[in-house]
Amino acid sequence: KNQVEQSPQSLIILEGKNCTLQCNYTVSPFSNLRWYKQDTGRGPVSLTIMTFSENTKSNGRYTATLDADTKQSSLHITASQLSDSASYICVVDRSYNTDKLIFGTGTRLQVFP
Amino acid sequence: NAGVTQTPKFRVLKTGQSMTLLCAQDMNHEYMYWYRQDPGMGLRLIHYSVGEGTTAKGEVPDGYNVSRLKKQNFLLGLESAAPSQTSVYFCASSSKYSGTASNEQFFGPGTRLTVL
């Protein structure tokens, strides 16, 4: 069964600290893996997109890693800010197609001062 | 550019009522999508369109219909609303696949629908 599992479900950290979110997938075939940020009451916004040949990709304080062999990805947030409070969704694209995105349920991150 | 916009933002319906959700994009994207997001579940694709005048079923199409009469607009219709359709609905758009893997989808702000 094609699944994308994220952990933890929720996370609370203090402002300025780093954190890492995990994503494991059992999706086949695999085209690319995406991380989205979704603020409360808003639509998801893309952070990174990685193909199977890419091991890491950064977007400012966000760094995503991908291990296609173990089917694991992580999103590392450096020096967290209050504005990082959001849900982070891992998405796997099964193919170069329009209807093959498998969404994880997200990790809800709360950053406190 | 406004990106992807959705109307309305909120709506409450009674069981059996009908309504249409409107999605508009100003990025000249070929592809458009309708998703629903429910608590504890990932986004699920309802219907999508690969171009003006075309539509196709996604993962959870039952109870919904769509139309893409203009390239910039994608309508989602509920003919007879049911409580199971209470959800947050997101529209998204993307450019036509060009053989690369970076076909990013841009999402609208969502419509929160409650069916009583």
PDB file of C-alpha atoms in Angstrom:
ATOM      1  CA  LYS A   1       0.000   0.000   0.000  1.00  0.00           C
ATOM      2  CA  ASN A   2       1.323   3.436  -0.934  1.00  0.00           C
ATOM      3  CA  GLN A   3       1.764   5.361   2.275  1.00  0.00           C
ATOM      4  CA  VAL A   4       3.590   8.361   3.634  1.00  0.00           C
ATOM      5  CA  GLU A   5       4.108   8.384   7.375  1.00  0.00           C
ATOM      6  CA  GLN A   6       5.382  11.343   9.339  1.00  0.00           C
ATOM      7  CA  SER A   7       6.729  11.648  12.841  1.00  0.00           C
ATOM      8  CA  PRO A   8       6.275  13.059  15.296  1.00  0.00           C
ATOM      9  CA  GLN A   9       2.634  14.027  14.955  1.00  0.00           C
ATOM     10  CA  SER A  10       3.307  17.173  16.939  1.00  0.00           C
ATOM     11  CA  LEU A  11       6.326  18.947  18.334  1.00  0.00           C
ATOM     12  CA  ILE A  12       6.880  21.872  20.670  1.00  0.00           C
ATOM     13  CA  ILE A  13      10.208  23.694  20.728  1.00  0.00           C
ATOM     14  CA  LEU A  14      11.579  26.967  22.019  1.00  0.00           C
ATOM     15  CA  GLU A  15      12.439  29.790  19.707  1.00  0.00           C
ATOM     16  CA  GLY A  16      16.007  29.583  18.468  1.00  0.00           C
ATOM     17  CA  LYS A  17      16.254  25.807  18.788  1.00  0.00           C
ATOM     18  CA  ASN A  18      16.714  23.374  15.922  1.00  0.00           C
ATOM     19  CA  CYS A  19      14.409  20.487  15.117  1.00  0.00           C
ATOM     20  CA  THR A  20      14.094  17.609  12.676  1.00  0.00           C
ATOM     21  CA  LEU A  21      10.932  16.146  11.238  1.00  0.00           C
ATOM     22  CA  GLN A  22      10.803  12.655   9.771  1.00  0.00           C
ATOM     23  CA  CYS A  23       9.057  11.146   6.784  1.00  0.00           C
ATOM     24  CA  ASN A  24       9.012   7.476   5.798  1.00  0.00           C
ATOM     25  CA  TYR A  25       7.315   6.333   2.652  1.00  0.00           C
ATOM     26  CA  THR A  26       6.334   3.075   1.031  1.00  0.00           C
ATOM     27  CA  VAL A  27       5.448   4.542  -2.340  1.00  0.00           C
ATOM     28  CA  SER A  28       6.365   2.943  -5.618  1.00  0.00           C
ATOM     29  CA  PRO A  29       7.226   4.023  -8.203  1.00  0.00           C
ATOM     30  CA  PHE A  30       8.931   7.152  -6.937  1.00  0.00           C
ATOM     31  CA  SER A  31       9.456  10.392  -8.841  1.00  0.00           C
ATOM     32  CA  ASN A  32      10.120  13.043  -6.262  1.00  0.00           C
ATOM     33  CA  LEU A  33       9.534  14.003  -2.648  1.00  0.00           C
ATOM     34  CA  ARG A  34       8.206  17.360  -1.523  1.00  0.00           C
ATOM     35  CA  TRP A  35       7.926  19.180   1.758  1.00  0.00           C
ATOM     36  CA  TYR A  36       5.153  21.706   2.234  1.00  0.00           C
ATOM     37  CA  LYS A  37       4.508  24.196   5.044  1.00  0.00           C
ATOM     38  CA  GLN A  38       0.890  24.849   5.952  1.00  0.00           C
ATOM     39  CA  ASP A  39       0.043  27.720   8.266  1.00  0.00           C
ATOM     40  CA  THR A  40      -3.209  27.442  10.219  1.00  0.00           C
ATOM     41  CA  GLY A  41      -6.127  28.362   7.998  1.00  0.00           C
ATOM     42  CA  ARG A  42      -3.989  28.607   4.866  1.00  0.00           C
ATOM     43  CA  GLY A  43      -3.085  26.437   1.926  1.00  0.00           C
ATOM     44  CA  PRO A  44       0.177  24.450   1.772  1.00  0.00           C
ATOM     45  CA  VAL A  45       3.245  26.237   0.426  1.00  0.00           C
ATOM     46  CA  SER A  46       6.115  24.336  -1.168  1.00  0.00           C
ATOM     47  CA  LEU A  47       9.461  24.328   0.660  1.00  0.00           C
ATOM     48  CA  THR A  48      11.532  21.814  -1.324  1.00  0.00           C
ATOM     49  CA  ILE A  49      11.217  19.272  -4.116  1.00  0.00           C
ATOM     50  CA  MET A  50      13.824  16.490  -4.442  1.00  0.00           C
ATOM     51  CA  THR A  51      14.240  13.776  -7.044  1.00  0.00           C
ATOM     52  CA  PHE A  52      15.605  10.348  -6.172  1.00  0.00           C
ATOM     53  CA  SER A  53      19.092  11.453  -7.187  1.00  0.00           C
ATOM     54  CA  GLU A  54      19.199  14.388  -4.773  1.00  0.00           C
ATOM     55  CA  ASN A  55      20.347  13.808  -1.203  1.00  0.00           C
ATOM     56  CA  THR A  56      19.783  17.253   0.219  1.00  0.00           C
ATOM     57  CA  LYS A  57      18.157  20.534  -0.667  1.00  0.00           C
ATOM     58  CA  SER A  58      17.970  23.764   1.291  1.00  0.00           C
ATOM     59  CA  ASN A  59      15.563  26.670   1.366  1.00  0.00           C
ATOM     60  CA  GLY A  60      16.826  29.241   3.829  1.00  0.00           C
ATOM     61  CA  ARG A  61      16.691  27.744   7.323  1.00  0.00           C
ATOM     62  CA  TYR A  62      14.970  24.625   5.984  1.00  0.00           C
ATOM     63  CA  THR A  63      17.089  21.685   4.839  1.00  0.00           C
ATOM     64  CA  ALA A  64      15.542  18.513   3.488  1.00  0.00           C
ATOM     65  CA  THR A  65      17.399  15.237   3.101  1.00  0.00           C
ATOM     66  CA  LEU A  66      16.428  12.165   1.142  1.00  0.00           C
ATOM     67  CA  ASP A  67      17.624   8.573   1.324  1.00  0.00           C
ATOM     68  CA  ALA A  68      15.917   6.816  -1.564  1.00  0.00           C
ATOM     69  CA  ASP A  69      17.394   3.464  -0.551  1.00  0.00           C
ATOM     70  CA  THR A  70      15.771   3.442   2.887  1.00  0.00           C
ATOM     71  CA  LYS A  71      12.809   5.538   1.686  1.00  0.00           C
ATOM     72  CA  GLN A  72      13.294   8.132   4.363  1.00  0.00           C
ATOM     73  CA  SER A  73      13.365  11.895   4.330  1.00  0.00           C
ATOM     74  CA  SER A  74      13.862  14.519   6.984  1.00  0.00           C
ATOM     75  CA  LEU A  75      13.257  18.234   7.242  1.00  0.00           C
ATOM     76  CA  HIS A  76      15.650  20.113   9.489  1.00  0.00           C
ATOM     77  CA  ILE A  77      14.745  23.570  10.726  1.00  0.00           C
ATOM     78  CA  THR A  78      17.611  25.678  12.016  1.00  0.00           C
ATOM     79  CA  ALA A  79      17.298  28.479  14.570  1.00  0.00           C
ATOM     80  CA  SER A  80      13.527  28.238  14.731  1.00  0.00           C
ATOM     81  CA  GLN A  81      11.351  31.334  14.700  1.00  0.00           C
ATOM     82  CA  LEU A  82       7.821  31.917  15.913  1.00  0.00           C
ATOM     83  CA  SER A  83       6.720  32.078  12.283  1.00  0.00           C
ATOM     84  CA  ASP A  84       7.825  28.464  11.828  1.00  0.00           C
ATOM     85  CA  SER A  85       4.767  27.374  13.819  1.00  0.00           C
ATOM     86  CA  ALA A  86       2.793  25.421  11.236  1.00  0.00           C
ATOM     87  CA  SER A  87       2.092  21.939   9.917  1.00  0.00           C
ATOM     88  CA  TYR A  88       4.777  20.408   7.717  1.00  0.00           C
ATOM     89  CA  ILE A  89       3.565  17.946   5.129  1.00  0.00           C
ATOM     90  CA  CYS A  90       5.657  15.356   3.321  1.00  0.00           C
ATOM     91  CA  VAL A  91       4.397  14.473  -0.155  1.00  0.00           C
ATOM     92  CA  VAL A  92       5.619  11.763  -2.491  1.00  0.00           C
ATOM     93  CA  ASP A  93       5.013  11.889  -6.227  1.00  0.00           C
ATOM     94  CA  ARG A  94       4.687   8.431  -7.708  1.00  0.00           C
ATOM     95  CA  SER A  95       5.362   9.390 -11.263  1.00  0.00           C
ATOM     96  CA  TYR A  96       5.574  12.178 -13.783  1.00  0.00           C
ATOM     97  CA  ASN A  97       1.825  12.468 -13.662  1.00  0.00           C
ATOM     98  CA  THR A  98      -0.749  14.842 -12.344  1.00  0.00           C
ATOM     99  CA  ASP A  99      -2.693  12.626  -9.990  1.00  0.00           C
ATOM    100  CA  LYS A 100      -0.091  10.589  -8.247  1.00  0.00           C
ATOM    101  CA  LEU A 101       0.729  12.666  -5.170  1.00  0.00           C
ATOM    102  CA  ILE A 102       0.562  10.823  -1.857  1.00  0.00           C
ATOM    103  CA  PHE A 103       0.260  13.187   1.107  1.00  0.00           C
ATOM    104  CA  GLY A 104       1.385  12.529   4.643  1.00  0.00           C
ATOM    105  CA  THR A 105      -0.772  13.683   7.550  1.00  0.00           C
ATOM    106  CA  GLY A 106       1.786  16.257   8.635  1.00  0.00           C
ATOM    107  CA  THR A 107       3.741  17.216  11.729  1.00  0.00           C
ATOM    108  CA  ARG A 108       2.341  20.114  13.695  1.00  0.00           C
ATOM    109  CA  LEU A 109       5.178  22.292  14.983  1.00  0.00           C
ATOM    110  CA  GLN A 110       4.691  24.910  17.659  1.00  0.00           C
ATOM    111  CA  VAL A 111       7.488  27.344  18.456  1.00  0.00           C
ATOM    112  CA  PHE A 112       7.235  29.192  21.748  1.00  0.00           C
ATOM    113  CA  PRO A 113       9.214  32.266  22.848  1.00  0.00           C
TER     114      PRO A 113
ATOM    115  CA  ASN B   1      -0.404  38.362  -9.069  1.00  0.00           C
ATOM    116  CA  ALA B   2      -3.049  36.934  -6.743  1.00  0.00           C
ATOM    117  CA  GLY B   3      -1.945  33.346  -7.393  1.00  0.00           C
ATOM    118  CA  VAL B   4      -4.734  30.895  -6.597  1.00  0.00           C
ATOM    119  CA  THR B   5      -7.929  32.283  -5.083  1.00  0.00           C
ATOM    120  CA  GLN B   6     -10.985  30.449  -3.789  1.00  0.00           C
ATOM    121  CA  THR B   7     -14.513  31.596  -3.057  1.00  0.00           C
ATOM    122  CA  PRO B   8     -16.231  31.381  -0.693  1.00  0.00           C
ATOM    123  CA  LYS B   9     -13.927  31.078   2.323  1.00  0.00           C
ATOM    124  CA  PHE B  10     -16.601  29.567   4.550  1.00  0.00           C
ATOM    125  CA  ARG B  11     -19.982  27.993   3.937  1.00  0.00           C
ATOM    126  CA  VAL B  12     -22.586  26.125   5.941  1.00  0.00           C
ATOM    127  CA  LEU B  13     -25.048  23.920   4.088  1.00  0.00           C
ATOM    128  CA  LYS B  14     -27.949  21.741   5.079  1.00  0.00           C
ATOM    129  CA  THR B  15     -28.019  18.129   3.924  1.00  0.00           C
ATOM    130  CA  GLY B  16     -29.326  17.930   0.386  1.00  0.00           C
ATOM    131  CA  GLN B  17     -28.448  21.484  -0.611  1.00  0.00           C
ATOM    132  CA  SER B  18     -26.192  22.194  -3.543  1.00  0.00           C
ATOM    133  CA  MET B  19     -23.358  24.635  -4.004  1.00  0.00           C
ATOM    134  CA  THR B  20     -20.409  25.488  -6.227  1.00  0.00           C
ATOM    135  CA  LEU B  21     -16.899  26.341  -5.118  1.00  0.00           C
ATOM    136  CA  LEU B  22     -14.912  28.576  -7.421  1.00  0.00           C
ATOM    137  CA  CYS B  23     -11.172  28.427  -7.954  1.00  0.00           C
ATOM    138  CA  ALA B  24      -9.299  30.969 -10.044  1.00  0.00           C
ATOM    139  CA  GLN B  25      -5.609  31.217 -10.945  1.00  0.00           C
ATOM    140  CA  ASP B  26      -3.737  33.977 -12.739  1.00  0.00           C
ATOM    141  CA  MET B  27      -0.498  32.086 -13.444  1.00  0.00           C
ATOM    142  CA  ASN B  28      -1.608  30.702 -16.816  1.00  0.00           C
ATOM    143  CA  HIS B  29      -1.290  27.162 -15.451  1.00  0.00           C
ATOM    144  CA  GLU B  30      -2.524  24.252 -17.513  1.00  0.00           C
ATOM    145  CA  TYR B  31      -3.284  21.909 -14.623  1.00  0.00           C
ATOM    146  CA  MET B  32      -5.753  22.484 -11.803  1.00  0.00           C
ATOM    147  CA  TYR B  33      -6.801  20.276  -8.896  1.00  0.00           C
ATOM    148  CA  TRP B  34      -9.390  20.000  -6.144  1.00  0.00           C
ATOM    149  CA  TYR B  35      -8.420  18.384  -2.836  1.00  0.00           C
ATOM    150  CA  ARG B  36     -10.142  17.843   0.456  1.00  0.00           C
ATOM    151  CA  GLN B  37      -8.392  17.850   3.805  1.00  0.00           C
ATOM    152  CA  ASP B  38      -9.875  16.065   6.791  1.00  0.00           C
ATOM    153  CA  PRO B  39      -8.514  15.798  10.357  1.00  0.00           C
ATOM    154  CA  GLY B  40      -5.931  13.060  10.723  1.00  0.00           C
ATOM    155  CA  MET B  41      -5.733  12.450   6.989  1.00  0.00           C
ATOM    156  CA  GLY B  42      -3.539  13.706   4.220  1.00  0.00           C
ATOM    157  CA  LEU B  43      -4.945  15.768   1.384  1.00  0.00           C
ATOM    158  CA  ARG B  44      -6.921  13.648  -1.036  1.00  0.00           C
ATOM    159  CA  LEU B  45      -7.476  14.430  -4.681  1.00  0.00           C
ATOM    160  CA  ILE B  46     -11.124  14.803  -5.731  1.00  0.00           C
ATOM    161  CA  HIS B  47     -10.892  15.805  -9.395  1.00  0.00           C
ATOM    162  CA  TYR B  48      -8.320  17.416 -11.597  1.00  0.00           C
ATOM    163  CA  SER B  49      -7.989  19.010 -15.015  1.00  0.00           C
ATOM    164  CA  VAL B  50      -5.095  18.988 -17.454  1.00  0.00           C
ATOM    165  CA  GLY B  51      -6.482  21.753 -19.591  1.00  0.00           C
ATOM    166  CA  GLU B  52      -9.480  23.836 -20.566  1.00  0.00           C
ATOM    167  CA  GLY B  53     -12.471  21.650 -21.258  1.00  0.00           C
ATOM    168  CA  THR B  54     -10.979  18.512 -19.681  1.00  0.00           C
ATOM    169  CA  THR B  55     -11.563  16.923 -16.278  1.00  0.00           C
ATOM    170  CA  ALA B  56     -10.670  13.624 -14.652  1.00  0.00           C
ATOM    171  CA  LYS B  57     -11.475  11.754 -11.449  1.00  0.00           C
ATOM    172  CA  GLY B  58      -9.074  11.606  -8.564  1.00  0.00           C
ATOM    173  CA  GLU B  59      -9.024   9.439  -5.475  1.00  0.00           C
ATOM    174  CA  VAL B  60     -12.374  10.489  -3.933  1.00  0.00           C
ATOM    175  CA  PRO B  61     -14.651  11.814  -6.720  1.00  0.00           C
ATOM    176  CA  ASP B  62     -18.044  10.500  -5.561  1.00  0.00           C
ATOM    177  CA  GLY B  63     -20.586  13.194  -4.773  1.00  0.00           C
ATOM    178  CA  TYR B  64     -18.669  15.911  -6.646  1.00  0.00           C
ATOM    179  CA  ASN B  65     -18.657  17.285 -10.152  1.00  0.00           C
ATOM    180  CA  VAL B  66     -16.267  19.721 -11.781  1.00  0.00           C
ATOM    181  CA  SER B  67     -16.018  21.935 -14.824  1.00  0.00           C
ATOM    182  CA  ARG B  68     -13.151  23.767 -16.520  1.00  0.00           C
ATOM    183  CA  LEU B  69     -14.821  26.053 -19.054  1.00  0.00           C
ATOM    184  CA  LYS B  70     -12.032  28.613 -18.878  1.00  0.00           C
ATOM    185  CA  LYS B  71      -8.344  27.950 -18.389  1.00  0.00           C
ATOM    186  CA  GLN B  72      -8.140  30.165 -15.331  1.00  0.00           C
ATOM    187  CA  ASN B  73     -11.187  28.766 -13.519  1.00  0.00           C
ATOM    188  CA  PHE B  74     -11.983  25.375 -12.021  1.00  0.00           C
ATOM    189  CA  LEU B  75     -15.401  24.827 -10.425  1.00  0.00           C
ATOM    190  CA  LEU B  76     -16.266  22.153  -7.863  1.00  0.00           C
ATOM    191  CA  GLY B  77     -19.931  21.329  -7.452  1.00  0.00           C
ATOM    192  CA  LEU B  78     -21.825  19.467  -4.763  1.00  0.00           C
ATOM    193  CA  GLU B  79     -25.236  18.489  -6.122  1.00  0.00           C
ATOM    194  CA  SER B  80     -26.694  17.107  -2.869  1.00  0.00           C
ATOM    195  CA  ALA B  81     -24.481  17.836   0.103  1.00  0.00           C
ATOM    196  CA  ALA B  82     -23.984  15.208   2.805  1.00  0.00           C
ATOM    197  CA  PRO B  83     -22.453  15.531   6.292  1.00  0.00           C
ATOM    198  CA  SER B  84     -19.538  13.355   5.089  1.00  0.00           C
ATOM    199  CA  GLN B  85     -18.579  16.208   2.776  1.00  0.00           C
ATOM    200  CA  THR B  86     -17.804  18.466   5.718  1.00  0.00           C
ATOM    201  CA  SER B  87     -14.191  19.300   5.088  1.00  0.00           C
ATOM    202  CA  VAL B  88     -11.703  21.938   4.035  1.00  0.00           C
ATOM    203  CA  TYR B  89     -11.387  22.118   0.266  1.00  0.00           C
ATOM    204  CA  PHE B  90      -8.220  23.256  -1.450  1.00  0.00           C
ATOM    205  CA  CYS B  91      -7.693  24.145  -5.042  1.00  0.00           C
ATOM    206  CA  ALA B  92      -4.244  23.972  -6.605  1.00  0.00           C
ATOM    207  CA  SER B  93      -2.675  24.666  -9.969  1.00  0.00           C
ATOM    208  CA  SER B  94       0.561  23.777 -11.717  1.00  0.00           C
ATOM    209  CA  SER B  95       2.264  24.264 -15.017  1.00  0.00           C
ATOM    210  CA  LYS B  96       2.259  21.537 -17.658  1.00  0.00           C
ATOM    211  CA  TYR B  97       4.717  18.734 -17.072  1.00  0.00           C
ATOM    212  CA  SER B  98       7.900  19.364 -19.021  1.00  0.00           C
ATOM    213  CA  GLY B  99       9.727  16.130 -18.325  1.00  0.00           C
ATOM    214  CA  THR B 100      11.305  17.370 -15.128  1.00  0.00           C
ATOM    215  CA  ALA B 101      10.326  16.515 -11.594  1.00  0.00           C
ATOM    216  CA  SER B 102       9.802  20.027 -10.341  1.00  0.00           C
ATOM    217  CA  ASN B 103       6.171  20.494 -11.246  1.00  0.00           C
ATOM    218  CA  GLU B 104       5.255  22.477  -8.159  1.00  0.00           C
ATOM    219  CA  GLN B 105       1.610  22.805  -7.195  1.00  0.00           C
ATOM    220  CA  PHE B 106       0.418  26.167  -5.868  1.00  0.00           C
ATOM    221  CA  PHE B 107      -2.465  26.018  -3.426  1.00  0.00           C
ATOM    222  CA  GLY B 108      -5.306  28.377  -2.692  1.00  0.00           C
ATOM    223  CA  PRO B 109      -6.300  29.450   0.845  1.00  0.00           C
ATOM    224  CA  GLY B 110      -9.062  26.874   1.179  1.00  0.00           C
ATOM    225  CA  THR B 111     -12.823  26.790   1.681  1.00  0.00           C
ATOM    226  CA  ARG B 112     -14.167  25.484   4.974  1.00  0.00           C
ATOM    227  CA  LEU B 113     -17.466  23.710   4.326  1.00  0.00           C
ATOM    228  CA  THR B 114     -19.806  22.407   6.999  1.00  0.00           C
ATOM    229  CA  VAL B 115     -22.796  20.262   6.083  1.00  0.00           C
ATOM    230  CA  LEU B 116     -25.417  19.931   8.809  1.00  0.00           C
TER     231      LEU B 116
END
